Amino acid sequence: MKNYRMQSLVLVLIAFALGFSEFIIVGVLPDIAKTFHEPVTVVGLLVTIFALVYAISTPLITMLIGTRSLLKVELALWIVFILGNAMVMTAPSYPILVAARVITAIVSGVIISIATTFANSLAPLEKRAGLIAWIFSGFSIASVFGVPVGTWISMHFGWRTTFGVIVFVSLVILFLMRASLPIDLRQGASRQFSDQFKIFGDRRIYIGMLLPMFNLAATYTFYTYLRPLLAGPLHFKTGAITLLLFLYGLMSLFSNQFSGRLVELGGLRKMPLVHGLQLMLLAMLAISLDWRWLALIVIMLIGTLMYLINSPIQLHFIDIATHDYPASLVMASSINSIFSNFGIALGSATGSLLVKMHGLSAVGPGGAVYAGIACGLMIFLNRINQKKVPTEQNDDCQ
């Protein structure tokens, strides 16, 4: 039991470091822009670039894992992750910084996919949803503590120091990974690479994978420009912005934690309501900017909905792979993170375009469009799942 708790802690810390590295760009956008004399909207595209590389590289690297020790693969990828962040810290020019972020993005998706595969293997059945919720909460903890603290460090000591902290934390986690996680865990064997992609022919998968994409596209259309929103239309000062980023992180932490509970309350069947609320709040954002405290309430409520889909959709993918596609277990574990990052890329690019064309007030209504698409897709997937269950029960009886 003690070893399981340590392993669980390490898996959460992995997610925390990944989230800290990915999300901190939102907090240090103006500081990087000032250093390299680039517009904030150009530096904001770092979010889009990172997410696209993350999403494209993850299945390609996952395909190469085969039956290798997942711990050995994880350690090798983690070393690349550390080197990528060290390059960001020391980047002498903006193109080199972009290249460093690309290197970090290439390995980040596979790292979290392997971490959730460990969780599925190590946790007792009744604790799977809870542990997966905690792993994804590692990203929220990064938002709660990493982004505000990293932003504060950037404001007072420079953004390079912030990435120095990320490198140090990652080195500590490297040691803990090697000391606590089992070295013999491997995924099922496949006769050829294409076997790992058979899972994408399942309708429950190729519809389900669009849900995390449109969910985060809805949020990131506005979230990428959260600091400019707080400083611009809402007129908050530097100290207040750090506190508000912290509070938003708390909301997203609650969102991830409650996603584990949501599995027990109906899981994906409850998500149309969530996306409907998300649509309404994002649509309200532009109107609420004239009333600062109303806008803050709307922003924080958006944060509480941000990650509710994580545990239900992750277990949806893993259960399908375990039952029907065992050679695709790591690939299935990666689907949520892959398409979440497509969503981040889509949302941040949309936000950048809307800010250029219509100003900051347009990001909320723009995100609402994606929330509406997610709501429609979720209703469709639930109907497919309802038809599938009776079929599987009949098969089991034969």
Short mmCIF file of C-alpha atoms in Angstrom, two decimals:
data_model
loop_
_atom_site.label_atom_id
_atom_site.label_comp_id
_atom_site.label_asym_id
_atom_site.label_seq_id
_atom_site.Cartn_x
_atom_site.Cartn_y
_atom_site.Cartn_z
CA MET A 1 0.00 0.00 0.00
CA LYS A 2 2.84 2.38 0.87
CA ASN A 3 4.52 1.65 -2.47
CA TYR A 4 1.25 2.28 -4.34
CA ARG A 5 0.90 5.67 -2.67
CA MET A 6 4.44 6.60 -3.68
CA GLN A 7 3.82 5.44 -7.26
CA SER A 8 0.59 7.45 -7.38
CA LEU A 9 2.42 10.54 -6.10
CA VAL A 10 5.10 10.17 -8.79
CA LEU A 11 2.47 9.88 -11.54
CA VAL A 12 0.79 13.07 -10.29
CA LEU A 13 4.18 14.84 -10.13
CA ILE A 14 4.86 13.87 -13.75
CA ALA A 15 1.61 15.53 -14.79
CA PHE A 16 2.43 18.56 -12.62
CA ALA A 17 5.80 19.12 -14.32
CA LEU A 18 4.29 18.63 -17.78
CA GLY A 19 1.53 21.10 -16.97
CA PHE A 20 3.94 23.60 -15.44
CA SER A 21 6.08 23.51 -18.59
CA GLU A 22 3.13 23.75 -20.99
CA PHE A 23 0.88 26.26 -19.22
CA ILE A 24 3.51 28.71 -17.95
CA ILE A 25 3.65 30.34 -21.41
CA VAL A 26 0.22 31.84 -20.65
CA GLY A 27 1.70 33.58 -17.59
CA VAL A 28 4.94 34.82 -19.18
CA LEU A 29 3.69 35.84 -22.65
CA PRO A 30 4.36 39.58 -22.16
CA ASP A 31 7.80 38.97 -20.64
CA ILE A 32 8.99 36.75 -23.51
CA ALA A 33 7.53 39.22 -26.02
CA LYS A 34 9.50 42.04 -24.36
CA THR A 35 12.77 40.05 -24.34
CA PHE A 36 12.65 39.19 -28.05
CA HIS A 37 10.78 42.32 -29.21
CA GLU A 38 7.88 40.31 -30.64
CA PRO A 39 4.13 41.14 -30.49
CA VAL A 40 2.18 39.30 -27.78
CA THR A 41 -0.03 37.71 -30.46
CA VAL A 42 3.07 36.22 -32.12
CA VAL A 43 4.41 34.80 -28.85
CA GLY A 44 0.88 33.55 -28.12
CA LEU A 45 1.29 31.23 -31.11
CA LEU A 46 3.83 29.30 -28.99
CA VAL A 47 0.75 27.73 -27.38
CA THR A 48 -0.56 26.70 -30.79
CA ILE A 49 2.81 25.38 -32.01
CA PHE A 50 3.38 23.38 -28.82
CA ALA A 51 -0.08 21.82 -28.95
CA LEU A 52 0.14 20.90 -32.65
CA VAL A 53 3.56 19.27 -32.31
CA TYR A 54 2.38 17.47 -29.16
CA ALA A 55 -0.69 16.09 -30.91
CA ILE A 56 1.07 15.04 -34.13
CA SER A 57 4.17 13.49 -32.53
CA THR A 58 2.42 11.50 -29.79
CA PRO A 59 0.88 8.73 -31.94
CA LEU A 60 4.04 8.46 -34.06
CA ILE A 61 6.29 7.91 -31.04
CA THR A 62 3.69 5.69 -29.34
CA MET A 63 3.71 3.44 -32.41
CA LEU A 64 7.43 2.77 -31.86
CA ILE A 65 7.11 1.63 -28.22
CA GLY A 66 6.08 -1.94 -29.02
CA THR A 67 6.71 -4.30 -26.10
CA ARG A 68 9.62 -2.32 -24.65
CA SER A 69 9.73 -1.63 -20.91
CA LEU A 70 7.44 1.35 -20.40
CA LEU A 71 9.60 2.65 -17.56
CA LYS A 72 12.75 2.68 -19.72
CA VAL A 73 10.86 4.52 -22.47
CA GLU A 74 9.45 6.97 -19.92
CA LEU A 75 12.88 7.73 -18.45
CA ALA A 76 14.43 8.34 -21.86
CA LEU A 77 11.61 10.67 -22.88
CA TRP A 78 11.83 12.50 -19.55
CA ILE A 79 15.52 13.26 -20.11
CA VAL A 80 14.61 14.80 -23.49
CA PHE A 81 11.89 16.81 -21.71
CA ILE A 82 14.47 18.19 -19.25
CA LEU A 83 16.88 19.09 -22.05
CA GLY A 84 14.10 20.87 -23.96
CA ASN A 85 13.25 23.05 -20.97
CA ALA A 86 16.94 23.77 -20.40
CA MET A 87 17.13 24.98 -24.01
CA VAL A 88 14.17 27.29 -23.43
CA MET A 89 15.89 28.70 -20.33
CA THR A 90 19.06 29.54 -22.27
CA ALA A 91 17.54 30.42 -25.69
CA PRO A 92 19.47 33.39 -27.17
CA SER A 93 16.82 34.14 -29.83
CA TYR A 94 13.12 33.63 -30.47
CA PRO A 95 13.60 30.97 -33.24
CA ILE A 96 15.76 28.87 -30.87
CA LEU A 97 13.13 29.24 -28.14
CA VAL A 98 10.50 27.96 -30.61
CA ALA A 99 12.76 25.00 -31.49
CA ALA A 100 13.21 24.21 -27.80
CA ARG A 101 9.44 24.26 -27.23
CA VAL A 102 9.03 21.90 -30.19
CA ILE A 103 11.50 19.43 -28.63
CA THR A 104 9.61 19.57 -25.33
CA ALA A 105 6.27 19.09 -27.08
CA ILE A 106 7.47 16.05 -29.06
CA VAL A 107 7.87 13.94 -25.91
CA SER A 108 5.23 15.41 -23.56
CA GLY A 109 2.24 13.56 -24.99
CA VAL A 110 3.83 10.11 -24.82
CA ILE A 111 5.05 10.78 -21.28
CA ILE A 112 1.54 11.41 -19.94
CA SER A 113 0.12 8.52 -22.00
CA ILE A 114 2.57 6.11 -20.39
CA ALA A 115 1.80 7.60 -16.97
CA THR A 116 -1.93 6.89 -17.36
CA THR A 117 -1.07 3.38 -18.60
CA PHE A 118 0.86 2.86 -15.36
CA ALA A 119 -2.19 4.13 -13.44
CA ASN A 120 -4.51 1.69 -15.21
CA SER A 121 -2.16 -1.19 -14.37
CA LEU A 122 -1.18 -0.27 -10.78
CA ALA A 123 -4.50 0.92 -9.35
CA PRO A 124 -7.16 -1.48 -8.02
CA LEU A 125 -10.28 -1.40 -10.21
CA GLU A 126 -12.28 0.67 -7.72
CA LYS A 127 -9.49 3.30 -7.55
CA ARG A 128 -8.79 3.69 -11.28
CA ALA A 129 -11.09 6.66 -11.85
CA GLY A 130 -9.76 8.39 -8.73
CA LEU A 131 -6.10 7.93 -9.67
CA ILE A 132 -6.64 9.05 -13.26
CA ALA A 133 -8.49 12.09 -11.91
CA TRP A 134 -5.50 12.85 -9.67
CA ILE A 135 -3.05 12.49 -12.56
CA PHE A 136 -5.00 15.00 -14.63
CA SER A 137 -5.28 17.09 -11.47
CA GLY A 138 -1.49 17.35 -11.65
CA PHE A 139 -2.05 19.68 -14.60
CA SER A 140 -4.50 21.71 -12.53
CA ILE A 141 -2.07 21.85 -9.61
CA ALA A 142 0.40 23.27 -12.10
CA SER A 143 -2.21 25.92 -12.91
CA VAL A 144 -2.88 26.58 -9.21
CA PHE A 145 0.73 26.82 -8.06
CA GLY A 146 3.00 26.57 -11.10
CA VAL A 147 1.52 29.30 -13.29
CA PRO A 148 0.99 31.96 -10.57
CA VAL A 149 4.34 31.25 -8.88
CA GLY A 150 6.10 30.99 -12.25
CA THR A 151 4.47 34.26 -13.33
CA TRP A 152 5.61 35.94 -10.09
CA ILE A 153 9.16 34.61 -10.57
CA SER A 154 9.11 35.87 -14.17
CA MET A 155 7.96 39.33 -13.10
CA HIS A 156 10.66 39.65 -10.42
CA PHE A 157 13.60 37.52 -11.66
CA GLY A 158 12.90 36.96 -15.35
CA TRP A 159 11.13 34.22 -17.29
CA ARG A 160 14.39 32.27 -17.72
CA THR A 161 14.49 31.68 -13.97
CA THR A 162 10.99 30.22 -14.17
CA PHE A 163 12.18 27.59 -16.65
CA GLY A 164 15.21 26.95 -14.42
CA VAL A 165 12.76 25.97 -11.67
CA ILE A 166 11.00 23.61 -14.10
CA VAL A 167 14.32 21.94 -14.94
CA PHE A 168 15.17 21.46 -11.24
CA VAL A 169 11.75 20.00 -10.40
CA SER A 170 11.98 17.65 -13.39
CA LEU A 171 15.38 16.35 -12.27
CA VAL A 172 13.92 15.45 -8.87
CA ILE A 173 11.01 13.65 -10.54
CA LEU A 174 13.45 11.71 -12.76
CA PHE A 175 15.04 10.21 -9.66
CA LEU A 176 11.64 9.38 -8.10
CA MET A 177 10.42 7.69 -11.29
CA ARG A 178 13.45 5.42 -11.44
CA ALA A 179 13.14 4.53 -7.75
CA SER A 180 9.41 3.76 -7.56
CA LEU A 181 7.81 2.64 -10.85
CA PRO A 182 7.97 -1.04 -11.99
CA ILE A 183 10.35 -1.79 -14.84
CA ASP A 184 8.50 -4.85 -16.20
CA LEU A 185 5.25 -3.21 -17.37
CA ARG A 186 4.71 -3.57 -21.13
CA GLN A 187 1.74 -3.31 -23.49
CA GLY A 188 0.41 -6.25 -25.52
CA ALA A 189 2.33 -7.45 -28.56
CA SER A 190 1.22 -6.52 -32.08
CA ARG A 191 2.25 -8.28 -35.26
CA GLN A 192 2.70 -5.03 -37.15
CA PHE A 193 2.55 -1.28 -36.56
CA SER A 194 -0.86 -0.99 -38.19
CA ASP A 195 -2.40 -3.16 -35.44
CA GLN A 196 -2.02 -0.26 -33.02
CA PHE A 197 -4.14 1.97 -35.24
CA LYS A 198 -7.08 -0.44 -35.58
CA ILE A 199 -8.65 1.21 -32.56
CA PHE A 200 -9.30 4.31 -34.67
CA GLY A 201 -11.69 2.31 -36.85
CA ASP A 202 -14.08 1.99 -33.90
CA ARG A 203 -16.89 4.56 -34.08
CA ARG A 204 -16.85 4.98 -30.30
CA ILE A 205 -13.22 6.09 -30.61
CA TYR A 206 -13.24 8.39 -33.64
CA ILE A 207 -16.28 10.28 -32.38
CA GLY A 208 -15.08 10.27 -28.78
CA MET A 209 -11.66 11.69 -29.70
CA LEU A 210 -13.30 14.87 -31.03
CA LEU A 211 -14.80 15.63 -27.61
CA PRO A 212 -11.63 16.63 -25.70
CA MET A 213 -10.60 18.61 -28.80
CA PHE A 214 -13.72 20.79 -28.95
CA ASN A 215 -13.95 20.96 -25.15
CA LEU A 216 -10.51 22.59 -24.84
CA ALA A 217 -10.86 24.56 -28.08
CA ALA A 218 -13.83 26.24 -26.39
CA THR A 219 -11.83 27.09 -23.26
CA TYR A 220 -8.47 27.98 -24.84
CA THR A 221 -10.02 30.46 -27.24
CA PHE A 222 -10.30 32.67 -24.15
CA TYR A 223 -7.78 31.10 -21.71
CA THR A 224 -4.73 31.85 -23.90
CA TYR A 225 -5.52 35.54 -23.43
CA LEU A 226 -6.63 35.36 -19.79
CA ARG A 227 -3.78 37.55 -18.49
CA PRO A 228 -4.36 40.25 -21.16
CA LEU A 229 -8.10 40.10 -20.35
CA LEU A 230 -7.45 40.62 -16.66
CA ALA A 231 -4.97 43.46 -17.28
CA GLY A 232 -6.87 45.11 -20.15
CA PRO A 233 -10.69 45.26 -20.11
CA LEU A 234 -10.91 44.28 -16.41
CA HIS A 235 -8.09 46.65 -15.27
CA PHE A 236 -6.49 44.43 -12.60
CA LYS A 237 -2.99 45.24 -11.36
CA THR A 238 -0.02 42.84 -11.36
CA GLY A 239 -0.48 41.53 -7.81
CA ALA A 240 -4.18 40.90 -8.33
CA ILE A 241 -3.53 39.09 -11.63
CA THR A 242 -1.22 36.60 -9.87
CA LEU A 243 -3.92 35.93 -7.26
CA LEU A 244 -6.63 35.55 -9.90
CA LEU A 245 -4.52 33.09 -11.91
CA PHE A 246 -4.15 31.13 -8.67
CA LEU A 247 -7.92 31.16 -8.13
CA TYR A 248 -8.56 30.06 -11.71
CA GLY A 249 -6.13 27.21 -11.14
CA LEU A 250 -8.11 26.19 -8.04
CA MET A 251 -11.26 26.07 -10.14
CA SER A 252 -9.57 23.85 -12.73
CA LEU A 253 -8.22 21.62 -9.92
CA PHE A 254 -11.75 21.17 -8.63
CA SER A 255 -12.80 20.40 -12.22
CA ASN A 256 -10.26 17.59 -12.54
CA GLN A 257 -11.05 16.16 -9.11
CA PHE A 258 -14.80 16.20 -9.71
CA SER A 259 -14.28 14.49 -13.07
CA GLY A 260 -13.35 11.35 -11.10
CA ARG A 261 -16.56 11.65 -9.10
CA LEU A 262 -18.50 12.29 -12.30
CA VAL A 263 -17.64 8.74 -13.46
CA GLU A 264 -19.73 7.41 -10.56
CA LEU A 265 -22.58 9.87 -11.25
CA GLY A 266 -23.12 8.92 -14.88
CA GLY A 267 -19.89 9.90 -16.61
CA LEU A 268 -20.36 10.77 -20.27
CA ARG A 269 -24.15 10.79 -19.89
CA LYS A 270 -23.87 13.98 -17.81
CA MET A 271 -21.54 15.79 -20.21
CA PRO A 272 -24.17 17.35 -22.54
CA LEU A 273 -25.32 19.42 -19.55
CA VAL A 274 -21.70 20.44 -18.85
CA HIS A 275 -21.11 21.56 -22.44
CA GLY A 276 -24.42 23.41 -22.46
CA LEU A 277 -23.32 25.39 -19.40
CA GLN A 278 -19.92 25.97 -20.98
CA LEU A 279 -21.57 27.40 -24.09
CA MET A 280 -23.77 29.73 -22.03
CA LEU A 281 -20.90 31.07 -19.88
CA LEU A 282 -18.56 31.69 -22.82
CA ALA A 283 -21.32 33.49 -24.68
CA MET A 284 -21.89 35.68 -21.59
CA LEU A 285 -18.22 36.63 -21.24
CA ALA A 286 -18.23 39.48 -23.77
CA ILE A 287 -21.31 41.07 -22.17
CA SER A 288 -19.95 40.67 -18.63
CA LEU A 289 -16.67 42.55 -19.33
CA ASP A 290 -18.43 45.82 -18.51
CA TRP A 291 -19.01 44.54 -14.95
CA ARG A 292 -15.66 43.43 -13.55
CA TRP A 293 -16.90 41.17 -10.75
CA LEU A 294 -19.56 39.54 -12.90
CA ALA A 295 -16.85 38.81 -15.48
CA LEU A 296 -14.70 37.23 -12.76
CA ILE A 297 -17.56 34.96 -11.68
CA VAL A 298 -18.10 33.88 -15.29
CA ILE A 299 -14.35 33.23 -15.77
CA MET A 300 -14.11 31.13 -12.60
CA LEU A 301 -17.20 29.10 -13.53
CA ILE A 302 -15.65 28.37 -16.94
CA GLY A 303 -12.64 27.05 -15.01
CA THR A 304 -14.83 24.63 -13.02
CA LEU A 305 -16.10 23.07 -16.28
CA MET A 306 -12.73 23.00 -18.05
CA TYR A 307 -11.64 19.42 -17.24
CA LEU A 308 -14.82 17.60 -16.19
CA ILE A 309 -14.55 15.43 -19.29
CA ASN A 310 -11.09 14.05 -18.42
CA SER A 311 -11.78 10.94 -16.30
CA PRO A 312 -14.98 9.83 -18.09
CA ILE A 313 -13.45 10.07 -21.58
CA GLN A 314 -10.08 8.59 -20.50
CA LEU A 315 -11.77 5.52 -19.02
CA HIS A 316 -14.00 5.31 -22.11
CA PHE A 317 -10.89 4.96 -24.32
CA ILE A 318 -8.99 2.63 -21.96
CA ASP A 319 -11.95 0.28 -21.43
CA ILE A 320 -12.51 -0.06 -25.19
CA ALA A 321 -8.80 -0.83 -25.73
CA THR A 322 -8.64 -3.31 -22.84
CA HIS A 323 -11.70 -5.19 -24.10
CA ASP A 324 -11.18 -5.05 -27.88
CA TYR A 325 -7.68 -3.69 -28.77
CA PRO A 326 -5.08 -4.78 -26.15
CA ALA A 327 -2.14 -3.98 -28.45
CA SER A 328 -3.36 -0.37 -28.54
CA LEU A 329 -3.40 0.27 -24.78
CA VAL A 330 -0.79 3.06 -24.76
CA MET A 331 -2.28 4.49 -27.95
CA ALA A 332 -5.71 4.53 -26.29
CA SER A 333 -4.23 6.22 -23.22
CA SER A 334 -2.80 8.91 -25.49
CA ILE A 335 -6.01 9.81 -27.36
CA ASN A 336 -7.29 12.21 -24.72
CA SER A 337 -4.02 14.14 -24.51
CA ILE A 338 -3.50 14.12 -28.31
CA PHE A 339 -6.88 15.59 -29.12
CA SER A 340 -6.89 17.87 -26.09
CA ASN A 341 -3.80 19.46 -27.59
CA PHE A 342 -5.40 19.69 -31.02
CA GLY A 343 -8.13 21.54 -29.13
CA ILE A 344 -5.60 23.80 -27.41
CA ALA A 345 -4.01 24.55 -30.78
CA LEU A 346 -7.38 25.22 -32.40
CA GLY A 347 -8.58 27.36 -29.50
CA SER A 348 -5.40 29.43 -29.12
CA ALA A 349 -5.20 30.02 -32.89
CA THR A 350 -8.86 31.02 -32.94
CA GLY A 351 -8.27 33.33 -29.99
CA SER A 352 -5.28 34.94 -31.70
CA LEU A 353 -7.31 35.53 -34.89
CA LEU A 354 -10.29 36.93 -32.97
CA VAL A 355 -8.10 39.29 -30.92
CA LYS A 356 -6.45 40.63 -34.09
CA MET A 357 -9.76 41.12 -35.89
CA HIS A 358 -12.24 42.04 -33.15
CA GLY A 359 -10.34 42.55 -29.88
CA LEU A 360 -10.31 40.66 -26.58
CA SER A 361 -14.09 40.80 -26.13
CA ALA A 362 -14.56 38.33 -29.02
CA VAL A 363 -12.78 35.35 -27.41
CA GLY A 364 -15.75 34.27 -25.26
CA PRO A 365 -18.35 34.02 -28.04
CA GLY A 366 -15.74 32.37 -30.28
CA GLY A 367 -15.20 29.65 -27.67
CA ALA A 368 -18.97 29.21 -27.28
CA VAL A 369 -19.19 27.92 -30.87
CA TYR A 370 -16.82 25.05 -30.04
CA ALA A 371 -18.74 24.28 -26.85
CA GLY A 372 -21.90 23.90 -28.92
CA ILE A 373 -20.16 21.44 -31.26
CA ALA A 374 -18.91 19.43 -28.24
CA CYS A 375 -22.44 19.26 -26.84
CA GLY A 376 -23.84 17.86 -30.09
CA LEU A 377 -21.06 15.26 -30.43
CA MET A 378 -21.50 14.13 -26.83
CA ILE A 379 -25.22 13.49 -27.35
CA PHE A 380 -24.37 11.45 -30.46
CA LEU A 381 -21.69 9.38 -28.67
CA ASN A 382 -24.05 8.60 -25.78
CA ARG A 383 -26.60 7.25 -28.25
CA ILE A 384 -23.93 5.00 -29.82
CA ASN A 385 -22.86 3.72 -26.39
CA GLN A 386 -26.47 2.94 -25.45
CA LYS A 387 -26.83 0.79 -28.58
CA LYS A 388 -23.48 -0.94 -27.97
CA VAL A 389 -24.18 -2.12 -24.41
CA PRO A 390 -27.09 -4.48 -25.22
CA THR A 391 -25.07 -5.96 -28.11
CA GLU A 392 -22.12 -6.71 -25.82
CA GLN A 393 -24.40 -8.26 -23.21
CA ASN A 394 -25.93 -10.57 -25.84
CA ASP A 395 -22.44 -11.56 -27.03
CA ASP A 396 -21.43 -12.43 -23.46
CA CYS A 397 -24.48 -14.67 -23.06
CA GLN A 398 -23.71 -16.73 -26.15
#
